[in-house]
PDB file of C-alpha atoms in Angstrom:
ATOM      1  CA  MET Y   1      10.163 -11.845  -5.053  1.00 96.00           C
ATOM      2  CA  CYS Y   2       9.133 -10.842  -1.525  1.00 97.00           C
ATOM      3  CA  ALA Y   3      11.089  -8.799   1.129  1.00 98.00           C
ATOM      4  CA  ILE Y   4      10.087  -8.906   4.806  1.00 97.00           C
ATOM      5  CA  HIS Y   5      11.099  -6.210   6.788  1.00 97.00           C
ATOM      6  CA  GLN Y   6       9.789  -3.873   9.703  1.00 97.00           C
ATOM      7  CA  PRO Y   7       8.230  -0.651   9.106  1.00 98.00           C
ATOM      8  CA  ASN Y   8      11.093   1.989   9.384  1.00 98.00           C
ATOM      9  CA  LEU Y   9      10.790   5.608   9.578  1.00 98.00           C
ATOM     10  CA  PHE Y  10      12.292   7.200   6.298  1.00 98.00           C
ATOM     11  CA  PRO Y  11      14.333   3.981   6.093  1.00 98.00           C
ATOM     12  CA  ARG Y  12      17.991   3.846   4.969  1.00 97.00           C
ATOM     13  CA  LEU Y  13      18.914   3.311   1.237  1.00 97.00           C
ATOM     14  CA  SER Y  14      19.997  -0.267   1.826  1.00 95.00           C
ATOM     15  CA  THR Y  15      16.626  -1.115   3.327  1.00 97.00           C
ATOM     16  CA  LEU Y  16      14.765   0.969   0.594  1.00 97.00           C
ATOM     17  CA  ALA Y  17      16.833  -0.705  -2.122  1.00 97.00           C
ATOM     18  CA  LYS Y  18      15.864  -3.991  -0.857  1.00 97.00           C
ATOM     19  CA  LEU Y  19      12.157  -3.190  -1.038  1.00 98.00           C
ATOM     20  CA  TYR Y  20      12.409  -1.553  -4.270  1.00 97.00           C
ATOM     21  CA  ALA Y  21      13.743  -4.906  -5.952  1.00 96.00           C
ATOM     22  CA  ALA Y  22      10.915  -6.819  -4.349  1.00 97.00           C
ATOM     23  CA  ASP Y  23       7.527  -7.528  -5.957  1.00 97.00           C
ATOM     24  CA  ARG Y  24       5.953  -7.531  -2.424  1.00 98.00           C
ATOM     25  CA  TRP Y  25       6.651  -5.832   0.865  1.00 98.00           C
ATOM     26  CA  ILE Y  26       5.605  -8.052   3.960  1.00 98.00           C
ATOM     27  CA  VAL Y  27       5.391  -5.402   6.796  1.00 98.00           C
ATOM     28  CA  LEU Y  28       6.869  -7.290   9.799  1.00 97.00           C
ATOM     29  CA  ASP Y  29       4.841  -5.494  12.447  1.00 96.00           C
ATOM     30  CA  ASP Y  30       3.816  -8.238  14.892  1.00 95.00           C
ATOM     31  CA  VAL Y  31       7.189  -8.495  16.368  1.00 95.00           C
ATOM     32  CA  GLN Y  32       8.608  -6.685  19.588  1.00 96.00           C
ATOM     33  CA  PHE Y  33       9.386  -3.068  19.331  1.00 98.00           C
ATOM     34  CA  ALA Y  34      12.964  -2.226  19.650  1.00 95.00           C
ATOM     35  CA  ARG Y  35      13.798   1.248  20.937  1.00 93.00           C
ATOM     36  CA  ARG Y  36      17.273   1.069  19.556  1.00 92.00           C
ATOM     37  CA  ASP Y  37      15.991   0.035  15.903  1.00 95.00           C
ATOM     38  CA  TYR Y  38      14.805   2.147  13.217  1.00 97.00           C
ATOM     39  CA  GLN Y  39      10.880   1.805  13.717  1.00 97.00           C
ATOM     40  CA  HIS Y  40      10.645   5.249  15.270  1.00 98.00           C
ATOM     41  CA  ARG Y  41      13.673   7.025  14.467  1.00 98.00           C
ATOM     42  CA  ALA Y  42      15.851   7.874  11.382  1.00 98.00           C
ATOM     43  CA  ARG Y  43      19.277   9.425  11.063  1.00 98.00           C
ATOM     44  CA  LEU Y  44      19.269  12.534   8.793  1.00 98.00           C
ATOM     45  CA  THR Y  45      22.690  13.316   7.207  1.00 96.00           C
ATOM     46  CA  ALA Y  46      23.564  16.805   6.200  1.00 96.00           C
ATOM     47  CA  MET Y  47      23.453  17.478   2.523  1.00 94.00           C
ATOM     48  CA  ASP Y  48      27.074  18.709   2.191  1.00 93.00           C
ATOM     49  CA  ASP Y  49      28.661  16.973   5.001  1.00 93.00           C
ATOM     50  CA  PRO Y  50      27.198  13.289   5.452  1.00 91.00           C
ATOM     51  CA  ALA Y  51      29.571  12.807   8.502  1.00 92.00           C
ATOM     52  CA  ARG Y  52      27.304  15.281  10.292  1.00 95.00           C
ATOM     53  CA  GLN Y  53      24.135  13.452  11.431  1.00 96.00           C
ATOM     54  CA  GLN Y  54      21.147  13.751  13.716  1.00 97.00           C
ATOM     55  CA  TRP Y  55      18.588  11.477  14.959  1.00 98.00           C
ATOM     56  CA  LEU Y  56      14.932  12.276  14.028  1.00 98.00           C
ATOM     57  CA  THR Y  57      12.998  10.444  16.719  1.00 98.00           C
ATOM     58  CA  LEU Y  58       9.416   9.964  17.416  1.00 98.00           C
ATOM     59  CA  PRO Y  59       8.740   9.973  21.035  1.00 98.00           C
ATOM     60  CA  THR Y  60       6.908   6.506  21.732  1.00 98.00           C
ATOM     61  CA  ARG Y  61       4.705   4.864  24.334  1.00 98.00           C
ATOM     62  CA  LEU Y  62       4.704   1.152  24.720  1.00 98.00           C
ATOM     63  CA  PRO Y  63       1.295   0.096  26.254  1.00 98.00           C
ATOM     64  CA  HIS Y  64       2.596  -3.211  27.380  1.00 97.00           C
ATOM     65  CA  GLY Y  65       5.985  -2.400  28.144  1.00 97.00           C
ATOM     66  CA  ARG Y  66       9.264  -4.101  26.720  1.00 95.00           C
ATOM     67  CA  PRO Y  67       6.881  -6.997  25.104  1.00 97.00           C
ATOM     68  CA  THR Y  68       4.879  -4.548  23.053  1.00 98.00           C
ATOM     69  CA  LEU Y  69       4.818  -5.356  19.523  1.00 97.00           C
ATOM     70  CA  ILE Y  70       5.575  -2.819  16.688  1.00 98.00           C
ATOM     71  CA  SER Y  71       1.922  -2.805  15.706  1.00 97.00           C
ATOM     72  CA  GLU Y  72       0.925  -1.755  19.267  1.00 98.00           C
ATOM     73  CA  ALA Y  73       3.514   1.134  19.946  1.00 98.00           C
ATOM     74  CA  ARG Y  74       1.840   4.596  19.988  1.00 98.00           C
ATOM     75  CA  LEU Y  75       2.973   8.193  19.604  1.00 98.00           C
ATOM     76  CA  ALA Y  76       3.401   9.781  22.756  1.00 98.00           C
ATOM     77  CA  GLU Y  77       3.270  13.379  21.351  1.00 96.00           C
ATOM     78  CA  PRO Y  78       1.666  13.212  17.911  1.00 96.00           C
ATOM     79  CA  ARG Y  79       1.270  16.904  17.361  1.00 97.00           C
ATOM     80  CA  ARG Y  80       4.886  17.529  18.392  1.00 97.00           C
ATOM     81  CA  SER Y  81       6.178  14.709  16.404  1.00 98.00           C
ATOM     82  CA  ARG Y  82       4.646  15.945  13.306  1.00 98.00           C
ATOM     83  CA  ARG Y  83       5.943  19.332  13.937  1.00 98.00           C
ATOM     84  CA  THR Y  84       9.468  18.015  14.386  1.00 98.00           C
ATOM     85  CA  VAL Y  85       9.375  15.911  11.401  1.00 98.00           C
ATOM     86  CA  GLU Y  86       8.271  18.798   9.192  1.00 98.00           C
ATOM     87  CA  LEU Y  87      10.948  21.053  10.659  1.00 98.00           C
ATOM     88  CA  LEU Y  88      13.960  18.637  10.648  1.00 98.00           C
ATOM     89  CA  VAL Y  89      13.305  17.233   7.215  1.00 98.00           C
ATOM     90  CA  ARG Y  90      13.058  20.834   5.866  1.00 98.00           C
ATOM     91  CA  GLN Y  91      16.153  21.990   7.712  1.00 97.00           C
ATOM     92  CA  TYR Y  92      18.315  19.243   6.369  1.00 98.00           C
ATOM     93  CA  TYR Y  93      16.909  18.993   2.626  1.00 98.00           C
ATOM     94  CA  GLY Y  94      15.092  22.159   2.038  1.00 98.00           C
ATOM     95  CA  ARG Y  95      17.960  23.546   0.226  1.00 97.00           C
ATOM     96  CA  SER Y  96      18.251  20.550  -2.397  1.00 97.00           C
ATOM     97  CA  ARG Y  97      17.109  21.192  -6.067  1.00 97.00           C
ATOM     98  CA  HIS Y  98      15.162  18.103  -5.531  1.00 98.00           C
ATOM     99  CA  TRP Y  99      13.067  19.673  -2.552  1.00 98.00           C
ATOM    100  CA  SER Y 100       9.865  19.741  -4.318  1.00 97.00           C
ATOM    101  CA  ALA Y 101       9.694  15.804  -4.773  1.00 97.00           C
ATOM    102  CA  ILE Y 102      10.909  15.405  -1.018  1.00 97.00           C
ATOM    103  CA  ARG Y 103       8.284  17.806   0.231  1.00 98.00           C
ATOM    104  CA  GLU Y 104       5.538  15.843  -1.589  1.00 97.00           C
ATOM    105  CA  ALA Y 105       6.501  12.519   0.101  1.00 97.00           C
ATOM    106  CA  LEU Y 106       6.796  14.513   3.266  1.00 98.00           C
ATOM    107  CA  ASP Y 107       3.326  15.768   2.925  1.00 98.00           C
ATOM    108  CA  THR Y 108       2.010  12.328   2.601  1.00 98.00           C
ATOM    109  CA  VAL Y 109       3.783  11.489   5.901  1.00 98.00           C
ATOM    110  CA  LEU Y 110       2.617  14.593   8.012  1.00 98.00           C
ATOM    111  CA  ALA Y 111      -1.107  13.727   6.651  1.00 98.00           C
ATOM    112  CA  GLU Y 112      -0.642  10.230   8.316  1.00 97.00           C
ATOM    113  CA  PHE Y 113      -0.075  11.957  11.840  1.00 97.00           C
ATOM    114  CA  ASP Y 114      -3.672  13.454  11.391  1.00 95.00           C
ATOM    115  CA  THR Y 115      -5.306   9.974  11.211  1.00 96.00           C
ATOM    116  CA  THR Y 116      -3.527   7.669  13.437  1.00 97.00           C
ATOM    117  CA  ASP Y 117      -1.299   7.462  16.739  1.00 97.00           C
ATOM    118  CA  ARG Y 118       0.291   4.192  15.830  1.00 98.00           C
ATOM    119  CA  VAL Y 119       3.973   4.559  14.983  1.00 98.00           C
ATOM    120  CA  ALA Y 120       3.885   1.687  12.653  1.00 98.00           C
ATOM    121  CA  ASP Y 121       1.483   3.388  10.397  1.00 98.00           C
ATOM    122  CA  VAL Y 122       3.588   6.659  10.131  1.00 98.00           C
ATOM    123  CA  ALA Y 123       6.860   4.424   9.660  1.00 98.00           C
ATOM    124  CA  ARG Y 124       5.077   2.340   7.030  1.00 98.00           C
ATOM    125  CA  MET Y 125       3.841   5.340   4.977  1.00 98.00           C
ATOM    126  CA  SER Y 126       7.054   7.116   4.968  1.00 98.00           C
ATOM    127  CA  THR Y 127       8.592   4.002   3.496  1.00 98.00           C
ATOM    128  CA  LEU Y 128       5.738   3.732   1.179  1.00 98.00           C
ATOM    129  CA  ALA Y 129       5.891   7.410   0.099  1.00 98.00           C
ATOM    130  CA  LEU Y 130       9.524   7.092  -1.059  1.00 98.00           C
ATOM    131  CA  LEU Y 131       8.805   3.834  -2.954  1.00 98.00           C
ATOM    132  CA  THR Y 132       6.086   5.407  -4.727  1.00 97.00           C
ATOM    133  CA  MET Y 133       7.998   8.489  -5.739  1.00 96.00           C
ATOM    134  CA  LEU Y 134      10.766   6.142  -6.962  1.00 97.00           C
ATOM    135  CA  GLY Y 135       8.059   4.292  -9.342  1.00 97.00           C
ATOM    136  CA  TRP Y 136       7.621   1.180  -7.413  1.00 97.00           C
ATOM    137  CA  HIS Y 137       4.209  -0.480  -8.087  1.00 95.00           C
ATOM    138  CA  GLY Y 138       4.812  -3.536  -5.804  1.00 97.00           C
ATOM    139  CA  GLU Y 139       2.338  -4.951  -3.203  1.00 97.00           C
ATOM    140  CA  VAL Y 140       2.278  -4.487   0.504  1.00 97.00           C
ATOM    141  CA  LEU Y 141       0.911  -6.963   2.959  1.00 97.00           C
ATOM    142  CA  SER Y 142       1.039  -7.164   6.758  1.00 96.00           C
ATOM    143  CA  SER Y 143       2.733 -10.038   8.567  1.00 96.00           C
ATOM    144  CA  GLY Y 144      -0.011 -10.197  11.188  1.00 91.00           C
ATOM    145  CA  ALA Y 145      -2.514 -11.348   8.772  1.00 90.00           C
ATOM    146  CA  LEU Y 146      -0.697 -14.365   7.790  1.00 93.00           C
ATOM    147  CA  PRO Y 147      -0.212 -17.857   9.423  1.00 90.00           C
ATOM    148  CA  THR Y 148       3.270 -18.655  10.448  1.00 93.00           C
ATOM    149  CA  ARG Y 149       5.034 -21.166  12.749  1.00 91.00           C
ATOM    150  CA  PRO Y 150       7.530 -20.177  15.360  1.00 89.00           C
ATOM    151  CA  GLY Y 151      11.490 -20.033  14.747  1.00 90.00           C
ATOM    152  CA  ARG Y 152      12.793 -17.000  12.895  1.00 92.00           C
ATOM    153  CA  SER Y 153      13.772 -18.701   9.602  1.00 96.00           C
ATOM    154  CA  GLU Y 154      10.803 -20.914   9.737  1.00 96.00           C
ATOM    155  CA  ARG Y 155       8.363 -17.811  10.082  1.00 95.00           C
ATOM    156  CA  LEU Y 156      10.074 -16.008   7.237  1.00 97.00           C
ATOM    157  CA  ALA Y 157       9.814 -19.050   4.919  1.00 97.00           C
ATOM    158  CA  ASP Y 158       6.051 -19.465   6.124  1.00 97.00           C
ATOM    159  CA  LEU Y 159       5.249 -15.771   5.265  1.00 97.00           C
ATOM    160  CA  ALA Y 160       6.748 -15.965   1.806  1.00 97.00           C
ATOM    161  CA  ALA Y 161       4.986 -19.189   1.005  1.00 97.00           C
ATOM    162  CA  ALA Y 162       1.636 -17.732   2.237  1.00 96.00           C
ATOM    163  CA  THR Y 163       2.269 -14.989  -0.249  1.00 96.00           C
ATOM    164  CA  HIS Y 164       3.003 -17.341  -3.087  1.00 96.00           C
ATOM    165  CA  SER Y 165       6.362 -15.839  -3.452  1.00 97.00           C
ATOM    166  CA  THR Y 166       8.933 -17.850  -5.154  1.00 96.00           C
ATOM    167  CA  HIS Y 167      11.962 -15.928  -3.866  1.00 96.00           C
ATOM    168  CA  TYR Y 168      12.906 -14.203  -0.462  1.00 97.00           C
ATOM    169  CA  LEU Y 169      15.134 -11.491  -0.495  1.00 96.00           C
ATOM    170  CA  CYS Y 170      17.432 -11.651   2.545  1.00 95.00           C
ATOM    171  CA  GLY Y 171      19.381  -8.510   3.657  1.00 91.00           C
ATOM    172  CA  THR Y 172      22.725  -8.228   5.334  1.00 88.00           C
ATOM    173  CA  GLY Y 173      21.028  -8.411   8.815  1.00 87.00           C
ATOM    174  CA  GLY Y 174      19.399 -11.749   8.057  1.00 87.00           C
ATOM    175  CA  MET Y 175      22.374 -13.254   6.466  1.00 87.00           C
ATOM    176  CA  ARG Y 176      23.772 -13.787  10.085  1.00 86.00           C
ATOM    177  CA  TYR Y 177      20.904 -16.099  11.606  1.00 89.00           C
ATOM    178  CA  LEU Y 178      18.876 -17.288   8.416  1.00 94.00           C
ATOM    179  CA  VAL Y 179      18.651 -21.032   7.965  1.00 94.00           C
ATOM    180  CA  PRO Y 180      17.929 -22.193   4.379  1.00 93.00           C
ATOM    181  CA  HIS Y 181      16.390 -25.631   5.035  1.00 95.00           C
ATOM    182  CA  PRO Y 182      12.936 -24.077   5.876  1.00 96.00           C
ATOM    183  CA  PHE Y 183      12.741 -22.107   2.522  1.00 97.00           C
ATOM    184  CA  ALA Y 184      13.824 -25.067   0.450  1.00 97.00           C
ATOM    185  CA  VAL Y 185      11.047 -27.167   2.098  1.00 96.00           C
ATOM    186  CA  ARG Y 186       8.464 -24.528   1.077  1.00 96.00           C
ATOM    187  CA  GLY Y 187       9.764 -24.231  -2.325  1.00 96.00           C
ATOM    188  CA  VAL Y 188      11.147 -20.665  -2.012  1.00 97.00           C
ATOM    189  CA  ASP Y 189      14.710 -19.659  -3.022  1.00 96.00           C
ATOM    190  CA  VAL Y 190      16.614 -17.297  -0.907  1.00 96.00           C
ATOM    191  CA  LEU Y 191      18.406 -14.359  -2.729  1.00 95.00           C
ATOM    192  CA  PHE Y 192      20.919 -12.369  -0.611  1.00 93.00           C
ATOM    193  CA  PHE Y 193      20.614  -8.788  -1.132  1.00 93.00           C
ATOM    194  CA  HIS Y 194      23.329  -6.349  -0.352  1.00 88.00           C
ATOM    195  CA  THR Y 195      24.378  -2.870  -1.507  1.00 88.00           C
ATOM    196  CA  PRO Y 196      27.554  -1.876  -3.041  1.00 83.00           C
ATOM    197  CA  VAL Y 197      30.475  -1.803  -0.682  1.00 77.00           C
ATOM    198  CA  ASP Y 198      34.014  -0.421  -0.612  1.00 71.00           C
ATOM    199  CA  THR Y 199      32.852   2.087  -3.313  1.00 78.00           C
ATOM    200  CA  VAL Y 200      33.829   5.623  -3.691  1.00 79.00           C
ATOM    201  CA  ASP Y 201      30.181   6.453  -4.374  1.00 85.00           C
ATOM    202  CA  SER Y 202      29.227   8.666  -1.515  1.00 86.00           C
ATOM    203  CA  VAL Y 203      25.422   7.551  -2.027  1.00 90.00           C
ATOM    204  CA  TRP Y 204      26.156   4.063  -1.373  1.00 93.00           C
ATOM    205  CA  HIS Y 205      29.058   4.492   1.077  1.00 91.00           C
ATOM    206  CA  TRP Y 206      26.315   5.912   3.567  1.00 93.00           C
ATOM    207  CA  ALA Y 207      23.623   3.496   2.452  1.00 94.00           C
ATOM    208  CA  ARG Y 208      23.555   1.506   5.708  1.00 93.00           C
ATOM    209  CA  GLN Y 209      23.612   4.545   8.114  1.00 93.00           C
ATOM    210  CA  ALA Y 210      21.890   7.554   6.560  1.00 96.00           C
ATOM    211  CA  SER Y 211      18.180   7.902   5.748  1.00 98.00           C
ATOM    212  CA  SER Y 212      17.479   7.536   2.028  1.00 97.00           C
ATOM    213  CA  LEU Y 213      16.175  11.093   2.205  1.00 98.00           C
ATOM    214  CA  TRP Y 214      20.098  12.209   1.958  1.00 97.00           C
ATOM    215  CA  ALA Y 215      20.456  10.120  -1.300  1.00 97.00           C
ATOM    216  CA  LEU Y 216      17.129  11.571  -2.690  1.00 97.00           C
ATOM    217  CA  SER Y 217      18.381  15.021  -1.941  1.00 97.00           C
ATOM    218  CA  ARG Y 218      21.617  14.382  -3.984  1.00 95.00           C
ATOM    219  CA  ARG Y 219      20.313  12.179  -6.985  1.00 96.00           C
ATOM    220  CA  GLY Y 220      16.713  13.135  -7.050  1.00 97.00           C
ATOM    221  CA  PRO Y 221      14.113  10.505  -7.672  1.00 97.00           C
ATOM    222  CA  THR Y 222      14.707   9.910 -11.155  1.00 97.00           C
ATOM    223  CA  GLY Y 223      18.606   9.508 -10.727  1.00 96.00           C
ATOM    224  CA  LEU Y 224      18.097   7.435  -7.753  1.00 97.00           C
ATOM    225  CA  ALA Y 225      15.363   5.137  -9.301  1.00 97.00           C
ATOM    226  CA  VAL Y 226      17.913   4.456 -12.188  1.00 95.00           C
ATOM    227  CA  GLU Y 227      20.533   3.153  -9.711  1.00 93.00           C
ATOM    228  CA  LEU Y 228      17.815   1.159  -7.913  1.00 95.00           C
ATOM    229  CA  LYS Y 229      16.730  -0.414 -10.859  1.00 95.00           C
ATOM    230  CA  ALA Y 230      20.425  -1.464 -11.801  1.00 91.00           C
ATOM    231  CA  ARG Y 231      20.574  -3.102  -8.451  1.00 89.00           C
ATOM    232  CA  GLN Y 232      17.270  -4.774  -9.148  1.00 91.00           C
ATOM    233  CA  GLN Y 233      18.439  -6.060 -12.678  1.00 89.00           C
ATOM    234  CA  THR Y 234      21.765  -7.424 -10.939  1.00 85.00           C
ATOM    235  CA  LEU Y 235      19.507  -9.429  -8.621  1.00 86.00           C
ATOM    236  CA  LEU Y 236      17.268 -10.735 -11.317  1.00 83.00           C
ATOM    237  CA  GLN Y 237      20.208 -11.916 -13.527  1.00 79.00           C
ATOM    238  CA  GLY Y 238      21.516 -13.852 -10.515  1.00 72.00           C
ATOM    239  CA  ALA Y 239      18.104 -15.381  -9.628  1.00 74.00           C
ATOM    240  CA  ALA Y 240      18.096 -16.591 -13.272  1.00 66.00           C
ATOM    241  CA  VAL Y 241      21.386 -18.395 -13.354  1.00 60.00           C
TER     242      VAL Y 241
END
């Protein structure tokens, strides 16, 4: 199973759950950067009041203006951004009893600021650090290194086929535009992935809004991994039918 998704800064739980369910994550970094998306920002949610939220944003420079690709976007103020990330994540989640685990992932991300000024690198590392904390051992590939055709669905189908994936995990966003035919032609089954809706569980209630850092602060790596694995098993059972 493959998931194809842009690099997101400390991604939302809905995104993290989809990547966790996949055997490989194809990082879609050769598409246009979007300032209103999640490549350079994350919505931090207060531990005791999830309705109280704040954007954590990395000031970003686009060398080619609006057409700049995600892989080309650069940190405008690397040192300041590093400090902001460290301070805000600690401010919001430093009181969690799971802070030591969160801090370990945070340190991995902070170290990335010392080696690169690419926004995509920092966002990718923030996602991978969380996945690793949860025990994910999948493969990470870059879309830019793989041959594809134009067209949104055609491109995704080509990426899945080029990596010898038998299934493509489609999130709720992709459901709005995905055309199944290109996948069928390439012998790739499409599985629609979604997180629980209409649930009283606050962790999943905020899954499509809040950074997954909040869920980690509440459940911890072990508890959250159990829940993500349950979602994965449900998906696998559906694929086997």
